[in-house]
Amino acid sequence: MKLKTSDISTVVIINKNQQHTKSLQIKTKHLNRLKHYAWSMVAVVAVLGGLVFYLHHKSAAQEAENLQLQAQIAKLKGTMPVVKAQENTQGTAQSYIQSIEVKLKTINEYLRRRGLKGFAVKGTGGSGNNEAAKLPDTEAYSLYDDYLKHLTSTIAFTPMGYPRISSFTSFFGYRSDPFNSEHAEFHPGIDFQGRRGDEVKCTASGKVVFAGWAGGYGNCIRIQHINNLETLYGHLSKIEVKVGQQVTVGDNIGKVGSTGHSTGTHLHYEVRKNGRPINPVNFLTLNK
């Protein structure tokens, strides 16, 4: 097929001294597309440059992360308790530390269910206790293990934290009678704001000793805990446990309501010691 004259363009190349010239015949459509070819080359160069920059940045970030991890590992090694180089001693120390970590996770889980923050332990292994440091490793490990078991059990069965996370509407102590402002009354607990049907959680593991209607408390639940402690949850719209039932900290036991002697929807919460109400605020955080 013979191309038409209009389909072919002639490009004349002249050198600087204009003594020699060269001419090239190129299809006109290629000249028209020259701009597109140039932009394509620019795009390819830009993509390759971006890829090189990304790989360089990623490599630098990875190197920085490796340095940080190495620093953390070195720091952890520095906090490890020093033990004598005896047979199976290293394995015993590692097993003990793992056991501590499991117990601390359990403790922090109990705190999280109560709406409280966990805590960190410094000097794991008793490095801060001079008397314990003088004991043989196995005996010191046993003492700390028993202590942590006791701590775990105590936290699980001691009322602590919030039965629901909300603001207070009334505190423990004497206050104006909400039904008669001219008189004062003793309020044996604290009230939490809530909407009808909001979940109520027990603040400690224990045994349900009452679940039903209790006069001014309306629908009420009482749970017995260790050390002659008891928690009470009043004005509920619904009770979801039965007498004799064992409950675990954080379990849903009922719903917020306004039953009994109540002026509005809220949760009434009490902590009792030997049957007498004590201020629940003292049990809301670990700092009390």
GROMACS .gro file of C-alpha atoms in nm:
model
  288
    1MET     CA    1   0.000   0.000   0.000
    2LYS     CA    2   0.145   0.334  -0.110
    3LEU     CA    3   0.119   0.617   0.141
    4LYS     CA    4  -0.020   0.951   0.035
    5THR     CA    5   0.201   1.255   0.039
    6SER     CA    6  -0.009   1.406   0.320
    7ASP     CA    7   0.063   1.097   0.537
    8ILE     CA    8   0.438   1.160   0.533
    9SER     CA    9   0.629   1.450   0.687
   10THR     CA   10   0.991   1.543   0.619
   11VAL     CA   11   1.216   1.641   0.907
   12VAL     CA   12   1.528   1.836   0.808
   13ILE     CA   13   1.831   1.813   1.044
   14ILE     CA   14   2.083   2.100   1.011
   15ASN     CA   15   2.417   2.100   1.191
   16LYS     CA   16   2.561   2.412   1.360
   17ASN     CA   17   2.772   2.532   1.069
   18GLN     CA   18   2.483   2.461   0.832
   19GLN     CA   19   2.716   2.290   0.589
   20HIS     CA   20   2.547   1.953   0.596
   21THR     CA   21   2.183   1.870   0.620
   22LYS     CA   22   1.992   1.548   0.659
   23SER     CA   23   1.630   1.479   0.596
   24LEU     CA   24   1.409   1.210   0.745
   25GLN     CA   25   1.070   1.105   0.629
   26ILE     CA   26   0.835   1.017   0.919
   27LYS     CA   27   0.473   0.928   0.918
   28THR     CA   28   0.272   1.235   1.008
   29LYS     CA   29   0.065   1.048   1.269
   30HIS     CA   30   0.382   0.982   1.472
   31LEU     CA   31   0.462   1.354   1.482
   32ASN     CA   32   0.108   1.426   1.596
   33ARG     CA   33   0.148   1.172   1.876
   34LEU     CA   34   0.492   1.299   1.985
   35LYS     CA   35   0.337   1.498   2.272
   36HIS     CA   36   0.162   1.187   2.404
   37TYR     CA   37   0.485   0.987   2.382
   38ALA     CA   38   0.667   1.255   2.582
   39TRP     CA   39   0.402   1.259   2.859
   40SER     CA   40   0.412   0.879   2.875
   41MET     CA   41   0.787   0.887   2.931
   42VAL     CA   42   0.746   1.151   3.203
   43ALA     CA   43   0.481   0.937   3.375
   44VAL     CA   44   0.705   0.628   3.366
   45VAL     CA   45   0.996   0.822   3.513
   46ALA     CA   46   0.771   0.967   3.785
   47VAL     CA   47   0.638   0.621   3.880
   48LEU     CA   48   0.986   0.475   3.897
   49GLY     CA   49   1.108   0.769   4.107
   50GLY     CA   50   0.813   0.732   4.345
   51LEU     CA   51   0.878   0.359   4.380
   52VAL     CA   52   1.244   0.418   4.462
   53PHE     CA   53   1.149   0.682   4.723
   54TYR     CA   54   0.886   0.450   4.879
   55LEU     CA   55   1.128   0.157   4.902
   56HIS     CA   56   1.394   0.381   5.055
   57HIS     CA   57   1.146   0.520   5.313
   58LYS     CA   58   1.018   0.172   5.399
   59SER     CA   59   1.372   0.043   5.442
   60ALA     CA   60   1.458   0.334   5.673
   61ALA     CA   61   1.140   0.277   5.880
   62GLN     CA   62   1.217  -0.094   5.910
   63GLU     CA   63   1.569  -0.020   6.024
   64ALA     CA   64   1.441   0.227   6.287
   65GLU     CA   65   1.189  -0.032   6.412
   66ASN     CA   66   1.461  -0.296   6.438
   67LEU     CA   67   1.676  -0.057   6.643
   68GLN     CA   68   1.382   0.017   6.873
   69LEU     CA   69   1.309  -0.353   6.924
   70GLN     CA   70   1.675  -0.420   7.000
   71ALA     CA   71   1.670  -0.140   7.258
   72GLN     CA   72   1.355  -0.284   7.422
   73ILE     CA   73   1.507  -0.632   7.431
   74ALA     CA   74   1.822  -0.493   7.594
   75LYS     CA   75   1.608  -0.308   7.849
   76LEU     CA   76   1.408  -0.621   7.930
   77LYS     CA   77   1.727  -0.821   7.973
   78GLY     CA   78   1.847  -0.558   8.219
   79THR     CA   79   1.534  -0.600   8.437
   80MET     CA   80   1.554  -0.980   8.451
   81PRO     CA   81   1.641  -1.114   8.797
   82VAL     CA   82   1.992  -1.254   8.830
   83VAL     CA   83   1.998  -1.625   8.919
   84LYS     CA   84   2.279  -1.869   8.988
   85ALA     CA   85   2.399  -2.080   8.700
   86GLN     CA   86   2.266  -2.414   8.822
   87GLU     CA   87   2.097  -2.698   8.639
   88ASN     CA   88   1.735  -2.613   8.546
   89THR     CA   89   1.758  -2.277   8.727
   90GLN     CA   90   1.710  -2.078   8.407
   91GLY     CA   91   1.406  -2.285   8.314
   92THR     CA   92   1.261  -2.239   8.663
   93ALA     CA   93   1.307  -1.861   8.648
   94GLN     CA   94   1.145  -1.838   8.306
   95SER     CA   95   0.853  -2.056   8.413
   96TYR     CA   96   0.801  -1.844   8.723
   97ILE     CA   97   0.805  -1.520   8.526
   98GLN     CA   98   0.554  -1.663   8.280
   99SER     CA   99   0.334  -1.763   8.573
  100ILE     CA  100   0.354  -1.407   8.709
  101GLU     CA  101   0.255  -1.265   8.369
  102VAL     CA  102  -0.053  -1.490   8.354
  103LYS     CA  103  -0.164  -1.382   8.704
  104LEU     CA  104  -0.106  -1.013   8.627
  105LYS     CA  105  -0.312  -1.045   8.308
  106THR     CA  106  -0.590  -1.203   8.515
  107ILE     CA  107  -0.572  -0.919   8.768
  108ASN     CA  108  -0.576  -0.655   8.497
  109GLU     CA  109  -0.875  -0.828   8.334
  110TYR     CA  110  -1.066  -0.802   8.663
  111LEU     CA  111  -0.976  -0.432   8.678
  112ARG     CA  112  -1.079  -0.375   8.314
  113ARG     CA  113  -1.420  -0.531   8.381
  114ARG     CA  114  -1.465  -0.279   8.662
  115GLY     CA  115  -1.374   0.012   8.435
  116LEU     CA  116  -1.035   0.058   8.606
  117LYS     CA  117  -0.692   0.078   8.447
  118GLY     CA  118  -0.438  -0.197   8.504
  119PHE     CA  119  -0.098  -0.148   8.659
  120ALA     CA  120   0.264  -0.229   8.584
  121VAL     CA  121   0.495  -0.413   8.825
  122LYS     CA  122   0.853  -0.290   8.869
  123GLY     CA  123   1.133  -0.523   8.971
  124THR     CA  124   0.961  -0.849   8.877
  125GLY     CA  125   1.108  -1.131   9.077
  126GLY     CA  126   1.151  -0.936   9.399
  127SER     CA  127   1.455  -0.726   9.311
  128GLY     CA  128   1.314  -0.447   9.528
  129ASN     CA  129   1.269  -0.664   9.837
  130ASN     CA  130   1.599  -0.708  10.026
  131GLU     CA  131   1.465  -0.978  10.260
  132ALA     CA  132   1.325  -1.185   9.974
  133ALA     CA  133   1.650  -1.145   9.781
  134LYS     CA  134   1.837  -1.328  10.062
  135LEU     CA  135   1.617  -1.638  10.030
  136PRO     CA  136   1.699  -1.929   9.799
  137ASP     CA  137   1.548  -1.883   9.454
  138THR     CA  138   1.294  -2.162   9.487
  139GLU     CA  139   1.172  -2.037   9.825
  140ALA     CA  140   1.149  -1.677   9.706
  141TYR     CA  141   0.958  -1.791   9.396
  142SER     CA  142   0.714  -1.984   9.614
  143LEU     CA  143   0.650  -1.683   9.840
  144TYR     CA  144   0.583  -1.449   9.548
  145ASP     CA  145   0.364  -1.706   9.375
  146ASP     CA  146   0.149  -1.749   9.689
  147TYR     CA  147   0.122  -1.373   9.725
  148LEU     CA  148   0.005  -1.326   9.367
  149LYS     CA  149  -0.251  -1.606   9.403
  150HIS     CA  150  -0.386  -1.432   9.712
  151LEU     CA  151  -0.389  -1.097   9.531
  152THR     CA  152  -0.575  -1.242   9.233
  153SER     CA  153  -0.839  -1.404   9.457
  154THR     CA  154  -0.880  -1.094   9.672
  155ILE     CA  155  -0.934  -0.865   9.374
  156ALA     CA  156  -1.181  -1.106   9.215
  157PHE     CA  157  -1.398  -1.135   9.528
  158THR     CA  158  -1.368  -0.779   9.664
  159PRO     CA  159  -1.625  -0.522   9.544
  160MET     CA  160  -1.433  -0.275   9.333
  161GLY     CA  161  -1.513  -0.038   9.049
  162TYR     CA  162  -1.842   0.060   8.892
  163PRO     CA  163  -2.157  -0.151   8.847
  164ARG     CA  164  -2.216   0.070   8.544
  165ILE     CA  165  -1.999   0.344   8.393
  166SER     CA  166  -2.197   0.667   8.433
  167SER     CA  167  -2.215   0.983   8.640
  168PHE     CA  168  -2.340   0.993   9.001
  169THR     CA  169  -2.680   1.139   9.087
  170SER     CA  170  -2.656   1.096   9.465
  171PHE     CA  171  -2.381   1.014   9.718
  172PHE     CA  172  -2.347   0.822  10.044
  173GLY     CA  173  -2.454   1.007  10.361
  174TYR     CA  174  -2.723   1.246  10.476
  175ARG     CA  175  -2.916   1.437  10.211
  176SER     CA  176  -3.246   1.616  10.160
  177ASP     CA  177  -3.537   1.376  10.125
  178PRO     CA  178  -3.625   1.377   9.752
  179PHE     CA  179  -3.992   1.323   9.844
  180ASN     CA  180  -3.998   1.588  10.117
  181SER     CA  181  -3.735   1.863  10.096
  182GLU     CA  182  -3.809   1.976  10.453
  183HIS     CA  183  -3.666   1.654  10.595
  184ALA     CA  184  -3.322   1.493  10.576
  185GLU     CA  185  -3.257   1.125  10.527
  186PHE     CA  186  -2.954   0.896  10.536
  187HIS     CA  187  -2.865   0.759  10.192
  188PRO     CA  188  -2.679   0.427  10.243
  189GLY     CA  189  -2.527   0.406   9.895
  190ILE     CA  190  -2.459   0.594   9.575
  191ASP     CA  191  -2.686   0.636   9.272
  192PHE     CA  192  -2.572   0.600   8.913
  193GLN     CA  193  -2.744   0.772   8.624
  194GLY     CA  194  -2.896   0.542   8.365
  195ARG     CA  195  -3.175   0.466   8.123
  196ARG     CA  196  -3.434   0.194   8.166
  197GLY     CA  197  -3.291  -0.133   8.041
  198ASP     CA  198  -2.921  -0.041   8.076
  199GLU     CA  199  -2.710  -0.336   8.193
  200VAL     CA  200  -2.601  -0.365   8.556
  201LYS     CA  201  -2.282  -0.562   8.632
  202CYS     CA  202  -2.169  -0.714   8.960
  203THR     CA  203  -1.853  -0.557   9.100
  204ALA     CA  204  -1.712  -0.878   9.250
  205SER     CA  205  -1.749  -1.254   9.233
  206GLY     CA  206  -1.978  -1.408   9.493
  207LYS     CA  207  -2.309  -1.575   9.572
  208VAL     CA  208  -2.655  -1.426   9.518
  209VAL     CA  209  -2.831  -1.426   9.857
  210PHE     CA  210  -3.137  -1.222   9.757
  211ALA     CA  211  -3.312  -1.152   9.427
  212GLY     CA  212  -3.663  -1.006   9.441
  213TRP     CA  213  -3.881  -0.725   9.569
  214ALA     CA  214  -3.743  -0.543   9.875
  215GLY     CA  215  -3.978  -0.258   9.975
  216GLY     CA  216  -3.833   0.083   9.891
  217TYR     CA  217  -3.547  -0.081   9.696
  218GLY     CA  218  -3.798  -0.225   9.449
  219ASN     CA  219  -3.648  -0.506   9.247
  220CYS     CA  220  -3.325  -0.573   9.434
  221ILE     CA  221  -3.022  -0.804   9.423
  222ARG     CA  222  -2.781  -0.873   9.710
  223ILE     CA  223  -2.454  -1.061   9.653
  224GLN     CA  224  -2.236  -1.204   9.932
  225HIS     CA  225  -1.856  -1.175   9.896
  226ILE     CA  226  -1.551  -1.260  10.108
  227ASN     CA  227  -1.457  -1.082  10.432
  228ASN     CA  228  -1.826  -1.036  10.526
  229LEU     CA  229  -1.875  -0.792  10.236
  230GLU     CA  230  -2.202  -0.763  10.047
  231THR     CA  231  -2.318  -0.554   9.750
  232LEU     CA  232  -2.675  -0.439   9.684
  233TYR     CA  233  -2.829  -0.327   9.354
  234GLY     CA  234  -3.170  -0.157   9.376
  235HIS     CA  235  -3.461  -0.009   9.173
  236LEU     CA  236  -3.400  -0.259   8.891
  237SER     CA  237  -3.645  -0.300   8.605
  238LYS     CA  238  -3.540  -0.662   8.561
  239ILE     CA  239  -3.352  -0.925   8.767
  240GLU     CA  240  -3.143  -1.174   8.570
  241VAL     CA  241  -3.000  -1.394   8.851
  242LYS     CA  242  -3.144  -1.633   9.109
  243VAL     CA  243  -3.079  -1.690   9.479
  244GLY     CA  244  -2.790  -1.933   9.530
  245GLN     CA  245  -2.635  -1.854   9.192
  246GLN     CA  246  -2.257  -1.801   9.179
  247VAL     CA  247  -2.163  -1.491   8.979
  248THR     CA  248  -1.830  -1.368   8.846
  249VAL     CA  249  -1.706  -1.010   8.846
  250GLY     CA  250  -1.840  -0.829   8.541
  251ASP     CA  251  -2.144  -1.055   8.491
  252ASN     CA  252  -2.469  -0.886   8.385
  253ILE     CA  253  -2.712  -0.937   8.674
  254GLY     CA  254  -3.001  -0.701   8.595
  255LYS     CA  255  -3.137  -0.393   8.420
  256VAL     CA  256  -3.159  -0.031   8.535
  257GLY     CA  257  -3.510   0.081   8.632
  258SER     CA  258  -3.717   0.293   8.871
  259THR     CA  259  -3.900   0.042   9.090
  260GLY     CA  260  -3.973   0.090   9.459
  261HIS     CA  261  -3.919   0.424   9.637
  262SER     CA  262  -3.764   0.607   9.341
  263THR     CA  263  -3.803   0.948   9.182
  264GLY     CA  264  -3.661   0.847   8.845
  265THR     CA  265  -3.465   0.588   8.647
  266HIS     CA  266  -3.127   0.515   8.808
  267LEU     CA  267  -2.922   0.241   8.980
  268HIS     CA  268  -2.890   0.239   9.359
  269TYR     CA  269  -2.568   0.065   9.469
  270GLU     CA  270  -2.451  -0.026   9.820
  271VAL     CA  271  -2.151  -0.196   9.977
  272ARG     CA  272  -2.210  -0.349  10.322
  273LYS     CA  273  -1.962  -0.476  10.581
  274ASN     CA  274  -2.102  -0.716  10.844
  275GLY     CA  275  -2.450  -0.607  10.737
  276ARG     CA  276  -2.388  -0.233  10.780
  277PRO     CA  277  -2.362   0.004  10.480
  278ILE     CA  278  -2.022   0.164  10.419
  279ASN     CA  279  -1.929   0.429  10.164
  280PRO     CA  280  -1.902   0.258   9.819
  281VAL     CA  281  -1.677   0.542   9.695
  282ASN     CA  282  -1.394   0.379   9.892
  283PHE     CA  283  -1.422   0.075   9.662
  284LEU     CA  284  -1.439   0.251   9.326
  285THR     CA  285  -1.060   0.271   9.269
  286LEU     CA  286  -0.744   0.098   9.388
  287ASN     CA  287  -0.624   0.422   9.547
  288LYS     CA  288  -0.885   0.409   9.824
   0.00000   0.00000   0.00000
